[in-house]
mmCIF file of C-alpha atoms in Angstrom:
data_model
loop_
_atom_site.group_PDB
_atom_site.id
_atom_site.type_symbol
_atom_site.label_atom_id
_atom_site.label_comp_id
_atom_site.label_asym_id
_atom_site.label_seq_id
_atom_site.Cartn_x
_atom_site.Cartn_y
_atom_site.Cartn_z
ATOM 1 C CA MET A 114 -0.078 0.661 0.229
ATOM 2 C CA CYS A 115 2.951 2.435 0.758
ATOM 3 C CA VAL A 116 4.478 1.997 -2.657
ATOM 4 C CA VAL A 117 0.930 2.672 -4.180
ATOM 5 C CA CYS A 118 0.482 5.823 -1.595
ATOM 6 C CA GLY A 119 3.058 7.142 -2.017
ATOM 7 C CA CYS A 120 3.991 7.325 1.264
ATOM 8 C CA SER A 121 6.990 5.217 1.057
ATOM 9 C CA ASN A 122 8.942 8.400 -1.113
ATOM 10 C CA THR A 123 11.627 10.084 1.450
ATOM 11 C CA GLY A 124 11.083 12.884 -0.294
ATOM 12 C CA ALA A 125 14.525 13.239 -1.524
ATOM 13 C CA THR A 126 13.891 13.342 -5.304
ATOM 14 C CA PRO A 127 10.418 15.672 -6.525
ATOM 15 C CA SER A 128 8.627 13.043 -8.447
ATOM 16 C CA ASP A 129 8.212 16.687 -11.080
ATOM 17 C CA PRO A 130 11.957 17.091 -12.739
ATOM 18 C CA ASN A 131 10.679 21.498 -12.680
ATOM 19 C CA VAL A 132 10.614 21.562 -8.534
ATOM 20 C CA ALA A 133 13.598 23.360 -7.049
ATOM 21 C CA VAL A 134 13.802 21.252 -3.642
ATOM 22 C CA HIS A 135 15.997 23.308 -0.830
ATOM 23 C CA PRO A 136 18.804 21.651 0.183
ATOM 24 C CA THR A 137 18.609 22.217 4.137
ATOM 25 C CA THR A 138 14.763 22.471 4.735
ATOM 26 C CA GLY A 139 13.227 20.931 2.181
ATOM 27 C CA ASP A 140 11.192 23.614 1.036
ATOM 28 C CA LEU A 141 9.264 23.142 -2.286
ATOM 29 C CA HIS A 142 9.460 25.988 -5.517
ATOM 30 C CA PHE A 143 7.046 24.781 -8.038
ATOM 31 C CA GLY A 144 7.540 28.342 -9.706
ATOM 32 C CA ALA A 145 11.121 26.947 -10.885
ATOM 33 C CA GLY A 146 11.078 25.644 -13.959
ATOM 34 C CA ALA A 147 10.794 27.743 -17.545
ATOM 35 C CA ALA A 148 7.134 28.549 -17.596
ATOM 36 C CA LYS A 149 7.092 29.926 -13.540
ATOM 37 C CA VAL A 150 4.606 27.399 -12.845
ATOM 38 C CA SER A 151 2.970 24.321 -11.708
ATOM 39 C CA VAL A 152 0.097 23.247 -13.503
ATOM 40 C CA PRO A 153 -0.698 19.499 -13.050
ATOM 41 C CA GLY A 154 -1.064 17.278 -16.415
ATOM 42 C CA MET A 155 0.015 20.268 -18.596
ATOM 43 C CA SER A 156 3.745 20.232 -19.552
ATOM 44 C CA GLN A 157 6.088 23.892 -19.985
ATOM 45 C CA ALA A 158 6.075 24.266 -22.709
ATOM 46 C CA ARG A 159 2.768 23.516 -22.917
ATOM 47 C CA ALA A 160 1.994 26.352 -20.048
ATOM 48 C CA ILE A 161 4.154 28.862 -21.686
ATOM 49 C CA LYS A 162 2.323 28.677 -25.638
ATOM 50 C CA LEU A 163 -0.958 28.434 -23.545
ATOM 51 C CA GLU A 164 0.308 31.642 -21.423
ATOM 52 C CA THR A 165 1.561 33.660 -24.701
ATOM 53 C CA ASP A 166 -1.390 33.236 -26.273
ATOM 54 C CA VAL A 167 -3.854 34.204 -23.857
ATOM 55 C CA LEU A 168 -1.715 37.456 -22.813
ATOM 56 C CA GLY A 169 -1.460 38.139 -26.503
ATOM 57 C CA ALA A 170 -5.497 37.583 -26.658
ATOM 58 C CA ASN A 171 -5.760 40.129 -23.632
ATOM 59 C CA ASN A 172 -3.184 42.702 -25.037
ATOM 60 C CA ALA A 173 -4.632 43.648 -27.618
ATOM 61 C CA ILE A 174 -8.622 44.397 -26.030
ATOM 62 C CA ALA A 175 -6.003 46.558 -23.694
ATOM 63 C CA ALA A 176 -4.537 48.224 -26.557
ATOM 64 C CA GLN A 177 -8.032 49.194 -27.899
ATOM 65 C CA ASN A 178 -9.615 50.196 -24.473
ATOM 66 C CA ARG A 179 -6.418 52.846 -24.483
ATOM 67 C CA ALA A 180 -6.474 54.091 -27.239
ATOM 68 C CA HIS A 181 -11.026 54.468 -26.373
ATOM 69 C CA PHE A 182 -9.782 55.954 -23.100
ATOM 70 C CA ALA A 183 -7.419 58.474 -24.651
ATOM 71 C CA SER A 184 -9.818 59.218 -27.338
ATOM 72 C CA HIS A 185 -12.318 60.291 -24.094
ATOM 73 C CA ASP A 186 -9.582 62.754 -22.060
ATOM 74 C CA VAL A 187 -10.052 59.232 -19.342
ATOM 75 C CA THR A 188 -7.224 58.440 -17.554
ATOM 76 C CA ALA A 189 -7.637 54.671 -16.178
ATOM 77 C CA TYR A 190 -5.658 53.466 -12.956
ATOM 78 C CA ASN A 191 -6.048 49.952 -12.280
ATOM 79 C CA LEU A 192 -6.497 49.375 -8.416
ATOM 80 C CA VAL A 193 -4.703 45.464 -7.401
ATOM 81 C CA SER A 194 -4.117 44.730 -3.496
ATOM 82 C CA SER A 195 -5.295 41.767 -1.394
ATOM 83 C CA PRO A 196 -8.746 41.430 -0.064
ATOM 84 C CA GLY A 197 -9.220 44.001 2.916
ATOM 85 C CA SER A 198 -6.308 46.544 2.388
ATOM 86 C CA GLY A 199 -8.919 48.913 1.737
ATOM 87 C CA LYS A 200 -9.448 49.521 -1.805
ATOM 88 C CA THR A 201 -13.269 50.289 -1.303
ATOM 89 C CA THR A 202 -12.751 53.130 1.251
ATOM 90 C CA LEU A 203 -9.879 54.829 0.122
ATOM 91 C CA LEU A 204 -11.862 54.751 -3.335
ATOM 92 C CA CYS A 205 -15.037 56.696 -1.522
ATOM 93 C CA ALA A 206 -12.363 59.341 0.258
ATOM 94 C CA THR A 207 -10.953 59.465 -2.990
ATOM 95 C CA ILE A 208 -14.226 60.575 -4.827
ATOM 96 C CA GLU A 209 -15.091 63.156 -2.175
ATOM 97 C CA ALA A 210 -11.703 64.884 -1.644
ATOM 98 C CA LEU A 211 -12.008 65.190 -5.693
ATOM 99 C CA LYS A 212 -15.215 67.016 -5.078
ATOM 100 C CA GLN A 213 -13.454 69.710 -2.963
ATOM 101 C CA ARG A 214 -11.038 69.943 -4.944
ATOM 102 C CA HIS A 215 -11.132 69.710 -8.106
ATOM 103 C CA PRO A 216 -14.620 70.142 -8.511
ATOM 104 C CA GLY A 217 -13.972 69.808 -12.157
ATOM 105 C CA VAL A 218 -12.886 66.547 -13.211
ATOM 106 C CA ALA A 219 -15.438 63.587 -13.188
ATOM 107 C CA VAL A 220 -15.270 60.249 -11.775
ATOM 108 C CA ALA A 221 -16.046 56.810 -12.607
ATOM 109 C CA VAL A 222 -15.756 53.673 -10.998
ATOM 110 C CA ILE A 223 -15.363 49.923 -13.010
ATOM 111 C CA GLU A 224 -15.748 47.759 -9.637
ATOM 112 C CA GLY A 225 -14.346 43.905 -9.317
ATOM 113 C CA ASP A 226 -15.619 40.286 -7.608
ATOM 114 C CA GLN A 227 -16.337 37.540 -7.319
ATOM 115 C CA GLN A 228 -19.449 38.287 -6.503
ATOM 116 C CA THR A 229 -22.261 41.155 -4.739
ATOM 117 C CA SER A 230 -22.784 44.641 -5.896
ATOM 118 C CA PHE A 231 -21.248 45.785 -2.851
ATOM 119 C CA ASP A 232 -18.181 47.986 -3.449
ATOM 120 C CA ALA A 233 -20.476 49.118 -6.154
ATOM 121 C CA ASP A 234 -23.372 50.255 -3.886
ATOM 122 C CA ARG A 235 -20.503 51.812 -2.120
ATOM 123 C CA ILE A 236 -19.228 53.918 -5.192
ATOM 124 C CA ARG A 237 -23.174 54.603 -6.787
ATOM 125 C CA ALA A 238 -23.826 56.054 -2.929
ATOM 126 C CA THR A 239 -21.138 59.122 -3.187
ATOM 127 C CA GLY A 240 -23.213 60.326 -6.777
ATOM 128 C CA ALA A 241 -20.161 58.443 -8.818
ATOM 129 C CA PRO A 242 -21.453 56.227 -11.835
ATOM 130 C CA ALA A 243 -19.388 53.132 -11.332
ATOM 131 C CA ILE A 244 -20.696 49.004 -12.637
ATOM 132 C CA GLN A 245 -20.226 46.485 -11.276
ATOM 133 C CA ILE A 246 -18.530 43.270 -12.589
ATOM 134 C CA ASN A 247 -18.150 40.153 -11.328
ATOM 135 C CA THR A 248 -16.141 37.396 -11.994
ATOM 136 C CA GLY A 249 -17.467 34.227 -10.305
ATOM 137 C CA LYS A 250 -14.805 31.805 -10.101
ATOM 138 C CA GLY A 251 -12.023 33.878 -12.133
ATOM 139 C CA CYS A 252 -9.572 35.328 -10.012
ATOM 140 C CA HIS A 253 -8.663 38.960 -11.927
ATOM 141 C CA LEU A 254 -10.704 41.352 -14.551
ATOM 142 C CA ASP A 255 -9.652 41.300 -18.158
ATOM 143 C CA ALA A 256 -8.947 44.004 -20.809
ATOM 144 C CA PRO A 257 -12.633 42.120 -22.522
ATOM 145 C CA MET A 258 -14.607 43.112 -19.258
ATOM 146 C CA VAL A 259 -13.278 46.154 -18.545
ATOM 147 C CA ALA A 260 -14.752 47.279 -22.251
ATOM 148 C CA GLU A 261 -18.192 46.027 -21.648
ATOM 149 C CA ALA A 262 -18.057 47.728 -18.423
ATOM 150 C CA PHE A 263 -16.748 50.838 -19.370
ATOM 151 C CA SER A 264 -19.488 51.281 -22.693
ATOM 152 C CA ARG A 265 -21.986 51.112 -20.273
ATOM 153 C CA LEU A 266 -20.922 53.835 -17.739
ATOM 154 C CA ASP A 267 -22.564 57.398 -18.200
ATOM 155 C CA LEU A 268 -18.724 59.111 -18.382
ATOM 156 C CA HIS A 269 -18.784 57.110 -21.641
ATOM 157 C CA ALA A 270 -22.043 58.855 -22.416
ATOM 158 C CA THR A 271 -21.102 62.027 -21.015
ATOM 159 C CA GLN A 272 -18.027 62.063 -23.238
ATOM 160 C CA HIS A 273 -19.358 61.489 -26.141
ATOM 161 C CA HIS A 274 -21.642 64.072 -25.843
ATOM 162 C CA ALA A 275 -19.431 66.693 -24.619
ATOM 163 C CA HIS A 276 -16.968 65.156 -28.008
ATOM 164 C CA ASP A 277 -19.513 66.070 -30.672
ATOM 165 C CA GLU A 278 -20.836 69.423 -28.817
ATOM 166 C CA THR A 279 -17.472 70.721 -29.643
ATOM 167 C CA HIS A 280 -16.819 68.846 -33.092
ATOM 168 C CA ASP A 281 -19.971 71.114 -33.471
ATOM 169 C CA ASP A 282 -19.387 74.594 -32.135
ATOM 170 C CA HIS A 283 -15.502 74.262 -34.101
ATOM 171 C CA SER A 284 -17.628 73.345 -37.638
ATOM 172 C CA HIS A 285 -19.271 76.983 -37.298
ATOM 173 C CA ASP A 286 -15.435 78.523 -37.145
ATOM 174 C CA HIS A 287 -13.452 76.517 -40.109
ATOM 175 C CA ASP A 288 -13.287 74.189 -42.835
ATOM 176 C CA HIS A 289 -11.766 70.678 -41.392
ATOM 177 C CA GLY A 290 -9.048 70.767 -44.187
ATOM 178 C CA HIS A 291 -6.638 67.975 -44.549
ATOM 179 C CA ALA A 292 -2.524 67.826 -45.211
ATOM 180 C CA HIS A 293 -1.999 70.996 -45.183
ATOM 181 C CA GLY A 294 -2.496 74.242 -43.017
ATOM 182 C CA HIS A 295 -4.951 76.169 -41.849
ATOM 183 C CA ARG A 296 -6.870 79.172 -39.030
ATOM 184 C CA HIS A 297 -9.085 78.060 -36.794
ATOM 185 C CA GLY A 298 -10.538 81.433 -35.838
ATOM 186 C CA HIS A 299 -7.224 81.300 -33.357
ATOM 187 C CA ALA A 300 -3.896 82.307 -32.821
ATOM 188 C CA HIS A 301 -1.931 80.134 -34.186
ATOM 189 C CA ASP A 302 -2.035 76.559 -37.181
ATOM 190 C CA HIS A 303 -2.533 73.433 -37.275
ATOM 191 C CA ASP A 304 -1.852 70.912 -39.527
ATOM 192 C CA HIS A 305 -4.221 67.488 -39.893
ATOM 193 C CA ALA A 306 -3.207 64.276 -41.438
ATOM 194 C CA HIS A 307 -5.772 62.308 -42.132
ATOM 195 C CA SER A 308 -7.866 63.032 -38.790
ATOM 196 C CA HIS A 309 -8.510 65.349 -36.517
ATOM 197 C CA SER A 310 -9.452 65.006 -32.841
ATOM 198 C CA HIS A 311 -10.421 67.784 -30.156
ATOM 199 C CA THR A 312 -9.128 67.571 -27.012
ATOM 200 C CA HIS A 313 -11.074 69.633 -25.474
ATOM 201 C CA THR A 314 -13.210 67.737 -23.299
ATOM 202 C CA THR A 315 -13.614 68.149 -19.641
ATOM 203 C CA PRO A 316 -10.715 66.182 -18.038
ATOM 204 C CA SER A 317 -11.779 62.412 -15.952
ATOM 205 C CA ILE A 318 -10.363 59.473 -14.320
ATOM 206 C CA LEU A 319 -11.574 55.937 -14.700
ATOM 207 C CA PHE A 320 -10.878 53.864 -11.460
ATOM 208 C CA ILE A 321 -10.331 50.073 -11.788
ATOM 209 C CA GLU A 322 -11.127 47.999 -8.515
ATOM 210 C CA ASN A 323 -9.712 45.337 -9.171
ATOM 211 C CA VAL A 324 -10.649 41.491 -8.022
ATOM 212 C CA GLY A 325 -8.143 40.971 -4.592
ATOM 213 C CA ASN A 326 -5.961 39.347 -5.635
ATOM 214 C CA LEU A 327 -2.028 39.933 -5.239
ATOM 215 C CA VAL A 328 -0.810 36.856 -7.903
ATOM 216 C CA CYS A 329 -2.859 37.311 -11.242
ATOM 217 C CA PRO A 330 -3.492 40.965 -11.829
ATOM 218 C CA ALA A 331 -0.403 41.303 -12.338
ATOM 219 C CA LEU A 332 -0.170 40.195 -15.236
ATOM 220 C CA TRP A 333 -2.680 41.331 -17.161
ATOM 221 C CA ASP A 334 -3.279 44.428 -19.061
ATOM 222 C CA LEU A 335 -6.819 46.986 -19.456
ATOM 223 C CA GLY A 336 -5.671 49.002 -20.739
ATOM 224 C CA GLU A 337 -4.568 51.309 -17.424
ATOM 225 C CA LYS A 338 -2.413 53.938 -17.651
ATOM 226 C CA ALA A 339 -1.318 52.458 -14.356
ATOM 227 C CA LYS A 340 -1.297 49.784 -12.070
ATOM 228 C CA VAL A 341 -1.740 50.838 -7.887
ATOM 229 C CA ALA A 342 -0.940 48.401 -5.353
ATOM 230 C CA ILE A 343 -2.489 49.394 -2.392
ATOM 231 C CA LEU A 344 -0.604 48.003 0.774
ATOM 232 C CA SER A 345 -2.548 48.086 4.316
ATOM 233 C CA VAL A 346 -0.527 48.489 7.203
ATOM 234 C CA THR A 347 -2.048 46.262 9.227
ATOM 235 C CA GLU A 348 -1.213 42.839 6.327
ATOM 236 C CA GLY A 349 2.872 42.770 7.020
ATOM 237 C CA GLU A 350 5.852 44.901 5.067
ATOM 238 C CA ASP A 351 7.327 41.888 3.973
ATOM 239 C CA LYS A 352 4.529 41.898 1.383
ATOM 240 C CA PRO A 353 6.242 42.981 -1.937
ATOM 241 C CA LEU A 354 8.807 39.948 -1.208
ATOM 242 C CA LYS A 355 6.197 37.186 -0.885
ATOM 243 C CA TYR A 356 4.224 38.814 -4.396
ATOM 244 C CA PRO A 357 6.640 40.426 -6.341
ATOM 245 C CA ASP A 358 5.231 40.005 -9.150
ATOM 246 C CA MET A 359 2.370 42.516 -8.606
ATOM 247 C CA PHE A 360 5.137 45.637 -6.597
ATOM 248 C CA ALA A 361 7.168 44.854 -10.009
ATOM 249 C CA ALA A 362 4.446 45.862 -12.229
ATOM 250 C CA ALA A 363 2.994 48.730 -10.080
ATOM 251 C CA GLN A 364 3.975 52.817 -10.628
ATOM 252 C CA LEU A 365 2.661 53.232 -7.394
ATOM 253 C CA MET A 366 2.293 51.765 -4.327
ATOM 254 C CA ILE A 367 0.243 52.916 -1.363
ATOM 255 C CA LEU A 368 0.240 52.215 2.017
ATOM 256 C CA ASN A 369 -2.252 52.491 3.533
ATOM 257 C CA LYS A 370 -3.982 52.804 7.227
ATOM 258 C CA ILE A 371 -1.731 54.617 8.195
ATOM 259 C CA ASP A 372 -3.692 55.959 10.921
ATOM 260 C CA LEU A 373 -2.747 52.321 12.551
ATOM 261 C CA LEU A 374 0.719 52.392 12.759
ATOM 262 C CA PRO A 375 0.851 53.048 16.812
ATOM 263 C CA HIS A 376 -0.635 49.924 17.340
ATOM 264 C CA LEU A 377 0.893 48.184 15.230
ATOM 265 C CA SER A 378 4.944 47.011 14.646
ATOM 266 C CA PHE A 379 5.241 48.051 10.745
ATOM 267 C CA ASP A 380 8.559 48.545 9.536
ATOM 268 C CA VAL A 381 7.149 51.456 7.183
ATOM 269 C CA GLU A 382 10.682 51.630 6.209
ATOM 270 C CA ARG A 383 11.695 48.101 5.775
ATOM 271 C CA CYS A 384 9.212 47.904 3.705
ATOM 272 C CA LYS A 385 9.592 50.920 1.225
ATOM 273 C CA ALA A 386 12.875 49.404 0.995
ATOM 274 C CA TYR A 387 11.279 45.821 0.023
ATOM 275 C CA ALA A 388 8.988 47.602 -2.387
ATOM 276 C CA ARG A 389 12.770 49.547 -4.448
ATOM 277 C CA ARG A 390 14.499 45.899 -4.281
ATOM 278 C CA ILE A 391 11.681 44.508 -6.229
ATOM 279 C CA ASN A 392 11.138 48.003 -8.486
ATOM 280 C CA PRO A 393 13.382 50.515 -8.187
ATOM 281 C CA GLY A 394 11.255 52.964 -9.854
ATOM 282 C CA ILE A 395 8.363 52.492 -8.079
ATOM 283 C CA ASN A 396 7.021 55.555 -6.146
ATOM 284 C CA ILE A 397 5.563 55.266 -2.397
ATOM 285 C CA LEU A 398 3.215 57.380 -0.905
ATOM 286 C CA GLU A 399 1.738 57.243 2.915
ATOM 287 C CA LEU A 400 -1.801 57.571 3.221
ATOM 288 C CA SER A 401 -5.049 57.112 5.724
ATOM 289 C CA ALA A 402 -8.193 56.920 3.990
ATOM 290 C CA THR A 403 -10.225 57.420 7.323
ATOM 291 C CA THR A 404 -8.211 60.460 8.789
ATOM 292 C CA GLY A 405 -6.877 61.729 5.025
ATOM 293 C CA GLN A 406 -3.452 62.212 6.156
ATOM 294 C CA GLY A 407 -1.501 61.887 2.752
ATOM 295 C CA MET A 408 -5.003 62.554 0.363
ATOM 296 C CA GLY A 409 -3.215 66.244 -1.301
ATOM 297 C CA ALA A 410 -0.026 63.771 -2.344
ATOM 298 C CA TRP A 411 -2.642 60.881 -4.062
ATOM 299 C CA LEU A 412 -4.789 63.200 -5.631
ATOM 300 C CA ASP A 413 -1.695 64.903 -6.976
ATOM 301 C CA TRP A 414 -0.508 61.800 -8.030
ATOM 302 C CA LEU A 415 -3.293 61.321 -9.571
ATOM 303 C CA LEU A 416 -4.084 64.663 -12.215
ATOM 304 C CA ALA A 417 -0.264 65.137 -12.823
ATOM 305 C CA LYS A 418 0.169 64.255 -16.805
ATOM 306 C CA ASP A 419 3.782 63.315 -16.562
ATOM 307 C CA GLN A 420 3.271 59.501 -15.539
ATOM 308 C CA ASP A 421 4.573 57.193 -17.697
ATOM 309 C CA HIS A 422 2.711 54.819 -19.328
ATOM 310 C CA PRO A 423 4.606 51.564 -19.011
ATOM 311 C CA SER A 424 1.811 48.753 -19.045
ATOM 312 C CA ALA A 425 2.069 47.774 -22.610
ATOM 313 C CA ASP A 426 5.596 48.069 -22.826
ATOM 314 C CA ALA A 427 5.806 45.446 -19.894
ATOM 315 C CA LEU A 428 3.862 42.727 -20.854
ATOM 316 C CA GLN A 429 5.253 43.020 -24.027
ATOM 317 C CA ALA A 430 8.562 42.804 -22.595
ATOM 318 C CA ARG A 431 7.075 39.270 -20.564
ATOM 319 C CA ILE A 432 4.742 38.572 -23.961
ATOM 320 C CA SER A 433 8.942 38.018 -25.840
ATOM 321 C CA GLN A 434 10.109 36.412 -22.477
ATOM 322 C CA LEU A 435 7.232 34.217 -22.807
ATOM 323 C CA GLU A 436 8.190 33.605 -26.316
ATOM 324 C CA VAL A 437 11.973 32.981 -25.826
ATOM 325 C CA GLU A 438 11.273 30.423 -22.576
ATOM 326 C CA LEU A 439 8.643 27.991 -25.101
ATOM 327 C CA ALA A 440 11.412 27.854 -27.525
ATOM 328 C CA GLN A 441 13.696 26.675 -24.451
ATOM 329 C CA ALA A 442 11.289 24.511 -22.721
ATOM 330 C CA LYS A 443 11.209 22.995 -26.487
ATOM 331 C CA ALA A 444 14.561 22.156 -26.729
ATOM 332 C CA GLN A 445 14.736 20.679 -23.600
ATOM 333 C CA ILE A 446 12.059 18.087 -24.562
ATOM 334 C CA SER A 447 13.614 17.650 -27.937
ATOM 335 C CA ALA A 448 17.050 16.425 -26.730
ATOM 336 C CA GLN A 449 15.296 14.405 -23.994
ATOM 337 C CA PRO A 450 15.564 10.495 -24.809
ATOM 338 C CA ALA A 451 12.251 8.971 -25.902
ATOM 339 C CA LYS A 452 10.906 6.904 -24.116
ATOM 340 C CA ALA A 453 10.261 2.828 -24.847
#
């Protein structure tokens, strides 16, 4: 029976050659293979191919989302964290702060959870439009989900209306000639190739609150300008090292609930150092959604015009890396002797 059930296995040699075993402690690392993940019944080569295909398809929709957002002067932010970090509370406080300090900025929210509309209901109670996405057994949002939700938001319809009105106003002042310079009735000329774009709509922010999960959402581009990783000081300062992919993908880390620091043993500087070990360029803000401490710096960051847009580049780099790993895995398989 021991041979059948496997309890006679001493564990000296792992059954899966892609599992790394620590020589002293016996700890197991199932992400040591070329695919960086272990899936029962699936080879490393197949896992890499599947991830490459799925992310590539998602990336195409994300690029469309990014262009769609830009055409409506909408800046999208993807908020990611573990459950209970305070994302929704932060969003509610942010919406109220924007109303007071920047009333001209329109805000909308897409909420992601496996079930319920609790978070979207909380957002709608602030007066901001929100769409809830329930993912069922899914552990993250993807670009097609966001595209569908955005099309149903009041923000989308309002910006369409504003663009149409602006276009109509300008049409009375000048001809829309193309491929040559012409005067708009302003103090300068404009050259046009084949399209005419007006950017005089009200600036808007779209917050995408992802499913609470520090693993899966890291790789999925939704068309956002930036990923914002929210880390509550109640979670422990080692989170960036435990979940490196998420903090590597984020442009900003918010240390939330800092009003609780006097009651905790959380080491703020150590947490920052861990995050910068994973992502040297990450921005870090300390904030309390409850007291409002740090809210001004958060709003300034949201409204800054000179932020980088690394999401698409980072995802493309990951896809290129996967393609290399797939080729390496195939070469390893080809080099293995055929089984009799």
